[in-house]
Amino acid sequence: MTIARERLPTRRATYRLLAGLYVGQWLAPSFLGSGGLLTILYQRGVSLEQLGAFQALIIVGPAKVLWAPLVDRFGSTRSGHYRSWLLVVQPAMVLAALVLLPLDPVADLGVVFVITIVMWVLMGAQDVATDALAFRLLDSTGRGVANGIQTAAGFVGAALGSGAVLLVYDVAGWTAAVLTLTVATAIPAVQVARLREPRAPRQAPPGFPVLASLFRQPGVARWALVVLPLTWAGIGGYFALLNPMLVDAGWSVSRIGLVTTVFGGMFAIAGALGAGSVLSRIGRRRALLLFGVGQLAAVPAFYGLAHGHAPLVTTSVLICVVHLVYAAAVTTASCTKTTSHVASSRGAMIAGVIDRLTSSVQADYTLGRYEQERTG
């Protein structure tokens, strides 16, 4: 059977599918693992040390590099190799969100913690399958647009999961927020059910030896172990500390959700899309340096916020600027390519692990220092 006879989705339909999947994969993890739930917990008296434990879970998502070869190796030929994974993982994310419904986020904090781990694992498996599906459905001329969709959709998902759901919580409570999260997470499952995945020629799937070979490629070890940790070392502390500082400054949950994730998310999307133009003009190295300096200049401007001073307009502008520059830096870093698709995708995963690990360590350290300063 030829690919033409399989009536594959059009490129536009594929872009819609990918946008839905990339938005959907970030909804629940962004609410549980970053601004949304952490803001609720901090407002209700949970200590910063406990919030730091939640913040550390962000390493679980990029750890998909460990089970990515399993996703590549095992799958249903009849249902579509990667489609079969999505048919399991996306509904599983919906079920995990439903488990939150009868819980109290503070009284049942341990259970919520476990569900957050499960959600990060499912998100990682969904991301691996979605990336591979994009490679299978699109030729080289369409993958550049798909990369842009991935970045922008990720920020949209984070804005909805950590911002819109937080707004629902502030207005209607925990049950309404969880139901909103569940329904939104279920939408991509409908798209996957209607998908027809093309059959791929039989070949040995990439395995763990491919991962081990990455650090032997020129420049990869220096990039992953030096450049990326230095790039993300400070910004991880900023994102961990922003919402607790805003709560201490008297901001409401609704205002925090609106400014940090909705408005901040819009500027992040602009930064991600605009980074491509900057890259084409000055090159990757100079662009990453430019955006790194931008972060270095913007983050210290929050010194006043750390001492309880948070005027609405000034603080909102600063938050949006940091999100814009950070998204541009992330997009620039993710554009680093190696010689093959397999190496590129796995290398991006390893870079993600380094990124999240560095951010997690810095976030935990910063939260601890802030708790010491706050309690005197």
Tab-separated table of C-alpha atoms in Angstrom:
chain	number	residue	atom	x	y	z
A	1	MET	CA	0.000	0.000	0.000
A	2	THR	CA	1.457	3.358	-0.961
A	3	ILE	CA	1.322	6.422	1.197
A	4	ALA	CA	-0.925	8.170	-1.320
A	5	ARG	CA	-3.576	5.469	-1.020
A	6	GLU	CA	-3.621	5.797	2.749
A	7	ARG	CA	-5.216	9.228	2.385
A	8	LEU	CA	-2.903	10.936	4.803
A	9	PRO	CA	-3.976	14.168	6.458
A	10	THR	CA	-3.144	17.353	4.606
A	11	ARG	CA	-0.285	19.478	5.851
A	12	ARG	CA	-2.723	21.957	7.343
A	13	ALA	CA	-4.589	19.160	9.132
A	14	THR	CA	-1.270	17.819	10.411
A	15	TYR	CA	-0.371	21.225	11.783
A	16	ARG	CA	-3.725	21.384	13.585
A	17	LEU	CA	-3.134	17.916	15.027
A	18	LEU	CA	0.342	18.813	16.253
A	19	ALA	CA	-0.852	22.097	17.732
A	20	GLY	CA	-3.559	20.269	19.676
A	21	LEU	CA	-1.164	17.602	20.928
A	22	TYR	CA	1.554	20.051	21.956
A	23	VAL	CA	-0.956	22.281	23.752
A	24	GLY	CA	-2.569	19.261	25.403
A	25	GLN	CA	0.678	17.797	26.682
A	26	TRP	CA	1.486	20.936	28.691
A	27	LEU	CA	-1.925	21.634	30.239
A	28	ALA	CA	-1.842	19.351	33.276
A	29	PRO	CA	1.941	19.354	33.912
A	30	SER	CA	2.067	23.154	33.807
A	31	PHE	CA	-0.791	23.410	36.303
A	32	LEU	CA	0.542	20.739	38.655
A	33	GLY	CA	4.259	21.339	38.311
A	34	SER	CA	4.678	25.084	37.956
A	35	GLY	CA	2.710	28.264	38.588
A	36	GLY	CA	-0.882	27.097	39.014
A	37	LEU	CA	-0.904	24.551	41.820
A	38	LEU	CA	2.169	26.018	43.514
A	39	THR	CA	0.440	29.385	43.785
A	40	ILE	CA	-2.621	27.735	45.349
A	41	LEU	CA	-0.502	25.750	47.801
A	42	TYR	CA	1.599	28.726	48.840
A	43	GLN	CA	-1.485	30.876	49.352
A	44	ARG	CA	-2.919	28.152	51.609
A	45	GLY	CA	0.170	27.987	53.779
A	46	VAL	CA	2.292	25.186	52.310
A	47	SER	CA	5.975	25.803	53.031
A	48	LEU	CA	8.489	26.754	50.382
A	49	GLU	CA	10.469	23.592	51.152
A	50	GLN	CA	7.459	21.495	50.126
A	51	LEU	CA	6.939	23.632	47.042
A	52	GLY	CA	10.569	23.012	46.181
A	53	ALA	CA	9.839	19.283	46.067
A	54	PHE	CA	7.126	19.916	43.479
A	55	GLN	CA	9.475	22.182	41.550
A	56	ALA	CA	12.081	19.414	41.449
A	57	LEU	CA	9.638	17.149	39.602
A	58	ILE	CA	10.178	19.080	36.372
A	59	ILE	CA	13.188	16.820	35.791
A	60	VAL	CA	10.807	13.870	35.279
A	61	GLY	CA	9.429	15.275	32.011
A	62	PRO	CA	12.728	15.625	30.122
A	63	ALA	CA	13.822	12.248	31.529
A	64	LYS	CA	11.786	10.894	28.606
A	65	VAL	CA	15.204	10.414	27.028
A	66	LEU	CA	15.397	7.201	29.065
A	67	TRP	CA	12.224	5.629	27.700
A	68	ALA	CA	12.180	7.205	24.229
A	69	PRO	CA	13.845	4.108	22.707
A	70	LEU	CA	11.028	2.007	24.164
A	71	VAL	CA	8.430	4.199	22.453
A	72	ASP	CA	10.346	3.805	19.198
A	73	ARG	CA	10.633	0.041	19.534
A	74	PHE	CA	7.175	-1.012	20.734
A	75	GLY	CA	3.869	-0.072	19.126
A	76	SER	CA	0.878	-1.413	17.230
A	77	THR	CA	1.316	-1.809	13.480
A	78	ARG	CA	-2.424	-2.093	12.988
A	79	SER	CA	-3.371	1.092	14.853
A	80	GLY	CA	-0.273	3.006	13.842
A	81	HIS	CA	2.976	2.788	15.781
A	82	TYR	CA	2.981	6.208	17.435
A	83	ARG	CA	-0.776	6.681	17.205
A	84	SER	CA	-1.186	3.592	19.395
A	85	TRP	CA	0.941	5.258	22.082
A	86	LEU	CA	-1.090	8.448	21.880
A	87	LEU	CA	-4.345	6.484	22.106
A	88	VAL	CA	-3.158	5.198	25.482
A	89	VAL	CA	-1.191	8.107	26.904
A	90	GLN	CA	-3.613	10.966	26.188
A	91	PRO	CA	-6.631	9.250	27.843
A	92	ALA	CA	-4.326	8.264	30.715
A	93	MET	CA	-3.554	11.948	31.275
A	94	VAL	CA	-7.294	12.620	31.369
A	95	LEU	CA	-7.830	9.870	33.956
A	96	ALA	CA	-4.938	11.146	36.073
A	97	ALA	CA	-6.523	14.597	36.072
A	98	LEU	CA	-9.876	13.106	37.100
A	99	VAL	CA	-8.251	11.470	40.130
A	100	LEU	CA	-7.587	14.987	41.433
A	101	LEU	CA	-11.302	15.798	41.491
A	102	PRO	CA	-12.220	14.582	45.020
A	103	LEU	CA	-8.903	15.607	46.573
A	104	ASP	CA	-8.025	18.613	48.667
A	105	PRO	CA	-4.688	19.920	47.339
A	106	VAL	CA	-3.337	20.616	50.846
A	107	ALA	CA	-4.865	17.823	52.934
A	108	ASP	CA	-4.048	15.257	50.229
A	109	LEU	CA	-0.709	16.770	49.281
A	110	GLY	CA	1.078	13.406	49.127
A	111	VAL	CA	-1.429	11.963	46.663
A	112	VAL	CA	-1.263	15.114	44.543
A	113	PHE	CA	2.528	14.788	44.538
A	114	VAL	CA	2.312	11.222	43.172
A	115	ILE	CA	-0.213	12.244	40.509
A	116	THR	CA	2.125	15.046	39.464
A	117	ILE	CA	4.920	12.514	38.934
A	118	VAL	CA	2.584	10.318	36.877
A	119	MET	CA	1.522	13.300	34.789
A	120	TRP	CA	5.130	14.255	33.994
A	121	VAL	CA	5.901	10.676	32.920
A	122	LEU	CA	2.841	10.553	30.669
A	123	MET	CA	3.698	13.958	29.251
A	124	GLY	CA	7.186	12.726	28.333
A	125	ALA	CA	5.853	9.647	26.539
A	126	GLN	CA	3.277	11.757	24.706
A	127	ASP	CA	5.961	14.198	23.598
A	128	VAL	CA	8.201	11.444	22.218
A	129	ALA	CA	5.318	9.946	20.234
A	130	THR	CA	4.176	13.348	18.963
A	131	ASP	CA	7.663	14.347	17.803
A	132	ALA	CA	8.090	11.057	15.959
A	133	LEU	CA	4.628	11.350	14.424
A	134	ALA	CA	5.452	14.838	13.156
A	135	PHE	CA	8.596	13.465	11.514
A	136	ARG	CA	6.557	10.705	9.876
A	137	LEU	CA	3.720	12.922	8.623
A	138	LEU	CA	5.791	15.848	7.345
A	139	ASP	CA	8.638	16.145	4.885
A	140	SER	CA	11.642	18.402	5.417
A	141	THR	CA	9.834	21.456	4.024
A	142	GLY	CA	7.116	21.235	6.667
A	143	ARG	CA	9.154	20.436	9.748
A	144	GLY	CA	10.404	23.965	10.290
A	145	VAL	CA	6.850	25.196	10.705
A	146	ALA	CA	6.165	22.218	12.980
A	147	ASN	CA	9.070	23.272	15.238
A	148	GLY	CA	7.573	26.735	15.526
A	149	ILE	CA	4.169	25.240	16.300
A	150	GLN	CA	5.747	23.074	19.000
A	151	THR	CA	7.327	26.030	20.776
A	152	ALA	CA	4.310	28.320	20.492
A	153	ALA	CA	1.821	25.587	21.425
A	154	GLY	CA	3.896	24.697	24.476
A	155	PHE	CA	3.609	28.239	25.770
A	156	VAL	CA	-0.121	28.290	24.954
A	157	GLY	CA	-0.586	25.062	26.913
A	158	ALA	CA	1.378	26.467	29.834
A	159	ALA	CA	-0.655	29.691	29.757
A	160	LEU	CA	-3.932	27.771	29.753
A	161	GLY	CA	-2.880	25.174	32.311
A	162	SER	CA	-1.122	27.479	34.716
A	163	GLY	CA	-3.100	30.652	34.005
A	164	ALA	CA	-6.634	30.021	32.783
A	165	VAL	CA	-7.172	27.087	35.145
A	166	LEU	CA	-5.857	29.224	38.001
A	167	LEU	CA	-8.402	31.903	37.114
A	168	VAL	CA	-11.174	29.293	37.165
A	169	TYR	CA	-9.977	28.159	40.599
A	170	ASP	CA	-10.073	31.686	41.969
A	171	VAL	CA	-13.631	32.210	40.696
A	172	ALA	CA	-15.262	28.780	41.081
A	173	GLY	CA	-12.977	26.614	43.224
A	174	TRP	CA	-10.966	23.405	42.959
A	175	THR	CA	-13.628	21.156	41.410
A	176	ALA	CA	-14.353	23.541	38.541
A	177	ALA	CA	-10.631	24.036	37.925
A	178	VAL	CA	-9.947	20.294	37.735
A	179	LEU	CA	-12.943	19.726	35.439
A	180	THR	CA	-11.703	22.493	33.143
A	181	LEU	CA	-8.261	20.909	33.094
A	182	THR	CA	-9.711	17.465	32.364
A	183	VAL	CA	-11.916	18.581	29.470
A	184	ALA	CA	-9.102	20.569	27.870
A	185	THR	CA	-6.709	17.613	28.171
A	186	ALA	CA	-9.265	15.304	26.527
A	187	ILE	CA	-9.615	17.352	23.325
A	188	PRO	CA	-6.402	16.070	21.636
A	189	ALA	CA	-7.581	12.480	22.186
A	190	VAL	CA	-10.427	13.160	19.749
A	191	GLN	CA	-7.933	14.371	17.146
A	192	VAL	CA	-5.777	11.262	17.589
A	193	ALA	CA	-8.784	8.951	17.235
A	194	ARG	CA	-9.456	10.403	13.766
A	195	LEU	CA	-5.830	10.155	12.622
A	196	ARG	CA	-4.521	7.699	10.040
A	197	GLU	CA	-0.813	7.154	10.581
A	198	PRO	CA	1.203	6.062	7.515
A	199	ARG	CA	3.060	2.795	7.580
A	200	ALA	CA	6.809	3.152	7.841
A	201	PRO	CA	9.361	0.848	6.219
A	202	ARG	CA	10.672	-1.802	8.583
A	203	GLN	CA	13.975	-0.840	10.148
A	204	ALA	CA	15.807	-1.283	13.403
A	205	PRO	CA	14.560	1.434	15.762
A	206	PRO	CA	17.107	3.679	17.445
A	207	GLY	CA	18.108	2.443	20.875
A	208	PHE	CA	20.198	3.390	23.849
A	209	PRO	CA	23.544	3.126	21.961
A	210	VAL	CA	22.464	6.167	19.945
A	211	LEU	CA	22.190	8.146	23.159
A	212	ALA	CA	25.630	7.073	24.331
A	213	SER	CA	27.152	8.148	21.019
A	214	LEU	CA	25.832	11.689	21.236
A	215	PHE	CA	28.450	12.992	23.646
A	216	ARG	CA	31.197	11.759	21.313
A	217	GLN	CA	30.044	14.138	18.610
A	218	PRO	CA	32.089	17.356	18.348
A	219	GLY	CA	30.821	20.106	20.627
A	220	VAL	CA	27.897	18.167	22.114
A	221	ALA	CA	29.434	17.588	25.558
A	222	ARG	CA	30.508	21.217	25.893
A	223	TRP	CA	27.083	22.422	24.781
A	224	ALA	CA	25.093	20.106	27.058
A	225	LEU	CA	27.311	20.213	30.150
A	226	VAL	CA	28.596	23.802	30.111
A	227	VAL	CA	26.650	26.180	27.865
A	228	LEU	CA	23.121	25.081	28.733
A	229	PRO	CA	23.621	24.910	32.528
A	230	LEU	CA	25.131	28.398	32.517
A	231	THR	CA	22.285	29.679	30.354
A	232	TRP	CA	19.508	28.358	32.607
A	233	ALA	CA	21.187	28.592	36.022
A	234	GLY	CA	19.629	31.902	37.034
A	235	ILE	CA	16.305	31.851	35.235
A	236	GLY	CA	15.212	28.683	37.051
A	237	GLY	CA	15.294	30.529	40.347
A	238	TYR	CA	13.272	33.394	38.892
A	239	PHE	CA	10.425	31.187	37.711
A	240	ALA	CA	10.348	29.258	40.993
A	241	LEU	CA	10.228	32.396	43.105
A	242	LEU	CA	8.003	34.693	41.040
A	243	ASN	CA	4.559	33.550	42.192
A	244	PRO	CA	5.434	33.239	45.915
A	245	MET	CA	6.860	36.771	45.840
A	246	LEU	CA	3.709	38.077	44.147
A	247	VAL	CA	1.539	36.375	46.785
A	248	ASP	CA	3.632	37.987	49.540
A	249	ALA	CA	3.259	41.344	47.775
A	250	GLY	CA	-0.526	41.065	48.025
A	251	TRP	CA	-1.433	40.033	44.487
A	252	SER	CA	-4.587	37.944	44.107
A	253	VAL	CA	-4.519	34.496	42.495
A	254	SER	CA	-6.505	35.836	39.527
A	255	ARG	CA	-4.059	38.671	38.923
A	256	ILE	CA	-1.077	36.334	39.197
A	257	GLY	CA	-2.607	33.899	36.717
A	258	LEU	CA	-3.550	36.649	34.290
A	259	VAL	CA	-0.210	38.469	34.295
A	260	THR	CA	2.350	35.685	34.681
A	261	THR	CA	0.831	33.029	32.450
A	262	VAL	CA	-1.680	34.685	30.116
A	263	PHE	CA	0.107	37.958	29.358
A	264	GLY	CA	3.511	36.418	30.012
A	265	GLY	CA	2.584	33.500	27.771
A	266	MET	CA	1.584	35.841	24.942
A	267	PHE	CA	4.951	37.575	25.104
A	268	ALA	CA	6.687	34.204	25.299
A	269	ILE	CA	4.991	33.138	22.066
A	270	ALA	CA	6.128	36.384	20.452
A	271	GLY	CA	9.672	35.753	21.658
A	272	ALA	CA	9.667	32.199	20.330
A	273	LEU	CA	8.403	33.261	16.917
A	274	GLY	CA	10.650	36.323	16.740
A	275	ALA	CA	13.775	34.355	17.631
A	276	GLY	CA	13.780	32.781	14.173
A	277	SER	CA	14.199	36.160	12.510
A	278	VAL	CA	17.031	37.103	14.873
A	279	LEU	CA	18.750	33.759	14.261
A	280	SER	CA	18.706	34.230	10.507
A	281	ARG	CA	20.317	37.649	10.828
A	282	ILE	CA	23.028	37.268	13.461
A	283	GLY	CA	23.489	33.505	13.865
A	284	ARG	CA	22.818	31.090	16.716
A	285	ARG	CA	25.809	31.882	18.913
A	286	ARG	CA	25.296	35.641	18.892
A	287	ALA	CA	21.551	35.250	19.334
A	288	LEU	CA	21.968	33.032	22.399
A	289	LEU	CA	24.465	35.511	23.849
A	290	LEU	CA	22.067	38.382	23.165
A	291	PHE	CA	19.126	36.677	24.843
A	292	GLY	CA	21.304	35.538	27.741
A	293	VAL	CA	22.412	39.118	28.368
A	294	GLY	CA	18.758	40.146	28.140
A	295	GLN	CA	17.892	37.710	30.929
A	296	LEU	CA	20.852	38.926	32.964
A	297	ALA	CA	19.611	42.501	32.694
A	298	ALA	CA	15.921	41.782	33.326
A	299	VAL	CA	15.942	39.436	36.318
A	300	PRO	CA	17.755	41.813	38.764
A	301	ALA	CA	14.992	44.351	38.091
A	302	PHE	CA	12.801	42.235	40.399
A	303	TYR	CA	14.832	43.278	43.440
A	304	GLY	CA	11.968	45.508	44.558
A	305	LEU	CA	9.484	42.642	44.267
A	306	ALA	CA	11.669	40.521	46.543
A	307	HIS	CA	11.122	43.202	49.194
A	308	GLY	CA	7.356	43.385	48.720
A	309	HIS	CA	7.140	46.235	46.196
A	310	ALA	CA	5.019	45.159	43.207
A	311	PRO	CA	3.332	48.074	41.380
A	312	LEU	CA	0.962	46.590	38.812
A	313	VAL	CA	2.162	48.209	35.594
A	314	THR	CA	5.910	48.077	36.233
A	315	THR	CA	5.866	44.515	37.543
A	316	SER	CA	3.649	43.325	34.684
A	317	VAL	CA	5.955	44.850	32.078
A	318	LEU	CA	9.014	43.249	33.675
A	319	ILE	CA	7.322	39.842	33.795
A	320	CYS	CA	6.385	40.050	30.119
A	321	VAL	CA	9.908	41.114	29.126
A	322	VAL	CA	11.510	38.204	30.996
A	323	HIS	CA	9.087	35.739	29.411
A	324	LEU	CA	9.807	37.138	25.947
A	325	VAL	CA	13.585	36.930	26.334
A	326	TYR	CA	13.445	33.499	27.971
A	327	ALA	CA	11.284	32.056	25.173
A	328	ALA	CA	13.635	33.478	22.570
A	329	ALA	CA	16.610	31.889	24.354
A	330	VAL	CA	14.844	28.511	24.583
A	331	THR	CA	13.981	28.611	20.883
A	332	THR	CA	17.557	29.522	19.991
A	333	ALA	CA	18.997	26.703	22.089
A	334	SER	CA	16.549	24.167	20.655
A	335	CYS	CA	17.591	25.064	17.112
A	336	THR	CA	20.964	23.383	17.617
A	337	LYS	CA	21.022	20.454	15.179
A	338	THR	CA	23.248	17.468	14.761
A	339	THR	CA	23.846	15.401	11.681
A	340	SER	CA	20.849	13.071	11.769
A	341	HIS	CA	17.208	13.213	12.801
A	342	VAL	CA	17.680	10.512	15.410
A	343	ALA	CA	20.682	12.210	16.956
A	344	SER	CA	18.962	15.563	16.776
A	345	SER	CA	15.810	14.461	18.561
A	346	ARG	CA	17.653	12.483	21.237
A	347	GLY	CA	20.174	15.279	21.631
A	348	ALA	CA	17.353	17.727	22.200
A	349	MET	CA	16.019	15.430	24.904
A	350	ILE	CA	19.402	15.273	26.648
A	351	ALA	CA	19.636	19.044	26.422
A	352	GLY	CA	16.186	19.185	28.001
A	353	VAL	CA	17.333	17.001	30.885
A	354	ILE	CA	20.324	19.280	31.512
A	355	ASP	CA	18.078	22.333	31.230
A	356	ARG	CA	15.485	21.044	33.687
A	357	LEU	CA	18.036	19.649	36.127
A	358	THR	CA	19.876	22.963	36.276
A	359	SER	CA	16.643	24.919	36.642
A	360	SER	CA	15.395	22.509	39.311
A	361	VAL	CA	18.551	22.788	41.428
A	362	GLN	CA	18.574	26.564	41.131
A	363	ALA	CA	14.850	26.749	41.896
A	364	ASP	CA	15.169	24.660	45.060
A	365	TYR	CA	18.149	26.700	46.239
A	366	THR	CA	16.368	29.996	45.579
A	367	LEU	CA	13.175	28.894	47.316
A	368	GLY	CA	15.210	27.854	50.343
A	369	ARG	CA	17.036	31.175	50.483
A	370	TYR	CA	13.792	33.103	50.116
A	371	GLU	CA	12.221	31.127	52.975
A	372	GLN	CA	15.196	31.977	55.197
A	373	GLU	CA	14.950	35.680	54.333
A	374	ARG	CA	11.173	35.717	54.781
A	375	THR	CA	11.201	34.026	58.186
A	376	GLY	CA	14.153	36.061	59.401
